[in-house]
XYZ file of C-alpha atoms in Angstrom:
67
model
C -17.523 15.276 -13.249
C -13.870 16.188 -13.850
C -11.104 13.873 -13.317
C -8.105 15.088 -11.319
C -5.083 13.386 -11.386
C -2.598 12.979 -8.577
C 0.787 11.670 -7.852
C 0.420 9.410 -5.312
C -2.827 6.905 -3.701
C -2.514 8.978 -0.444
C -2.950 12.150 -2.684
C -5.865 10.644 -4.860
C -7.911 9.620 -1.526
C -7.014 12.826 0.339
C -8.593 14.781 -2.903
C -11.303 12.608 -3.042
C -12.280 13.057 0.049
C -12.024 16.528 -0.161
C -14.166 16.988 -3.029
C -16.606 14.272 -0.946
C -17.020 17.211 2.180
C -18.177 15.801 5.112
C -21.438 14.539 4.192
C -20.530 12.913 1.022
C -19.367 9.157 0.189
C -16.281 7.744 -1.553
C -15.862 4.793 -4.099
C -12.614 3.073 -4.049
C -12.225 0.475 -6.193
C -9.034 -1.057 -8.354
C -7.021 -4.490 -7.880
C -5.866 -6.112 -4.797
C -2.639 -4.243 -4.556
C -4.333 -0.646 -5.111
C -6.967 -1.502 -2.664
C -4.202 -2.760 -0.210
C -2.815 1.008 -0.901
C -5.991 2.813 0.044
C -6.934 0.860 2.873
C -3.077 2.064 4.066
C -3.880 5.667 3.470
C -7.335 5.879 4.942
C -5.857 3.971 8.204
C -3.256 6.651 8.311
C -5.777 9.413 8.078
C -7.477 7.819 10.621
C -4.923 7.662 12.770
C -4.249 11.646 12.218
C -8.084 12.078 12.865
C -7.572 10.579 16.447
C -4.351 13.043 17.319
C -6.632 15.618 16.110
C -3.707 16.870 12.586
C -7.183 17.035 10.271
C -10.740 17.255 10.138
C -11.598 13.830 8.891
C -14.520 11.622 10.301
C -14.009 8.058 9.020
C -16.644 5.667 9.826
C -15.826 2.531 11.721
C -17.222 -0.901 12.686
C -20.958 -0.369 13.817
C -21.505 3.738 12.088
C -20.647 1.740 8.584
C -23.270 -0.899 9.214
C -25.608 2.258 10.143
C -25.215 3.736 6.604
């Protein structure tokens, strides 16, 4: 697979997931400080994802233990 660089963490998970479509999966993995980054951008999608500004479906608490 291609790499595709991006400017930011935000931007790098946001592609990711893109490139993941709905029914695909995500690895994120780095040091403390990158995950610390990621887990900050995925919350923030989330939080989009409840007031409806994108399409994304992120998997909490009991629909990760399902998978």
């Amino acid at each position: 697979a291609a790499a595709t660089a991006c400017d930011s963490i935000e931007s790098g998970v946001r592609t990711a997931m893109d490139k993941a479509g709905k029914d695909g999966v995500v690895l994120c993995f780095g040091s403390l400080y990158t995950i610390g980054s990621i887990k900050e951008a995925l919350d923030q999608m989330s939080k989009n994802k409840l007031k409806g500004a994108d399409g994304w479906s992120l998997p909490t608490g009991r629909e990760r233990e399902l998978k």
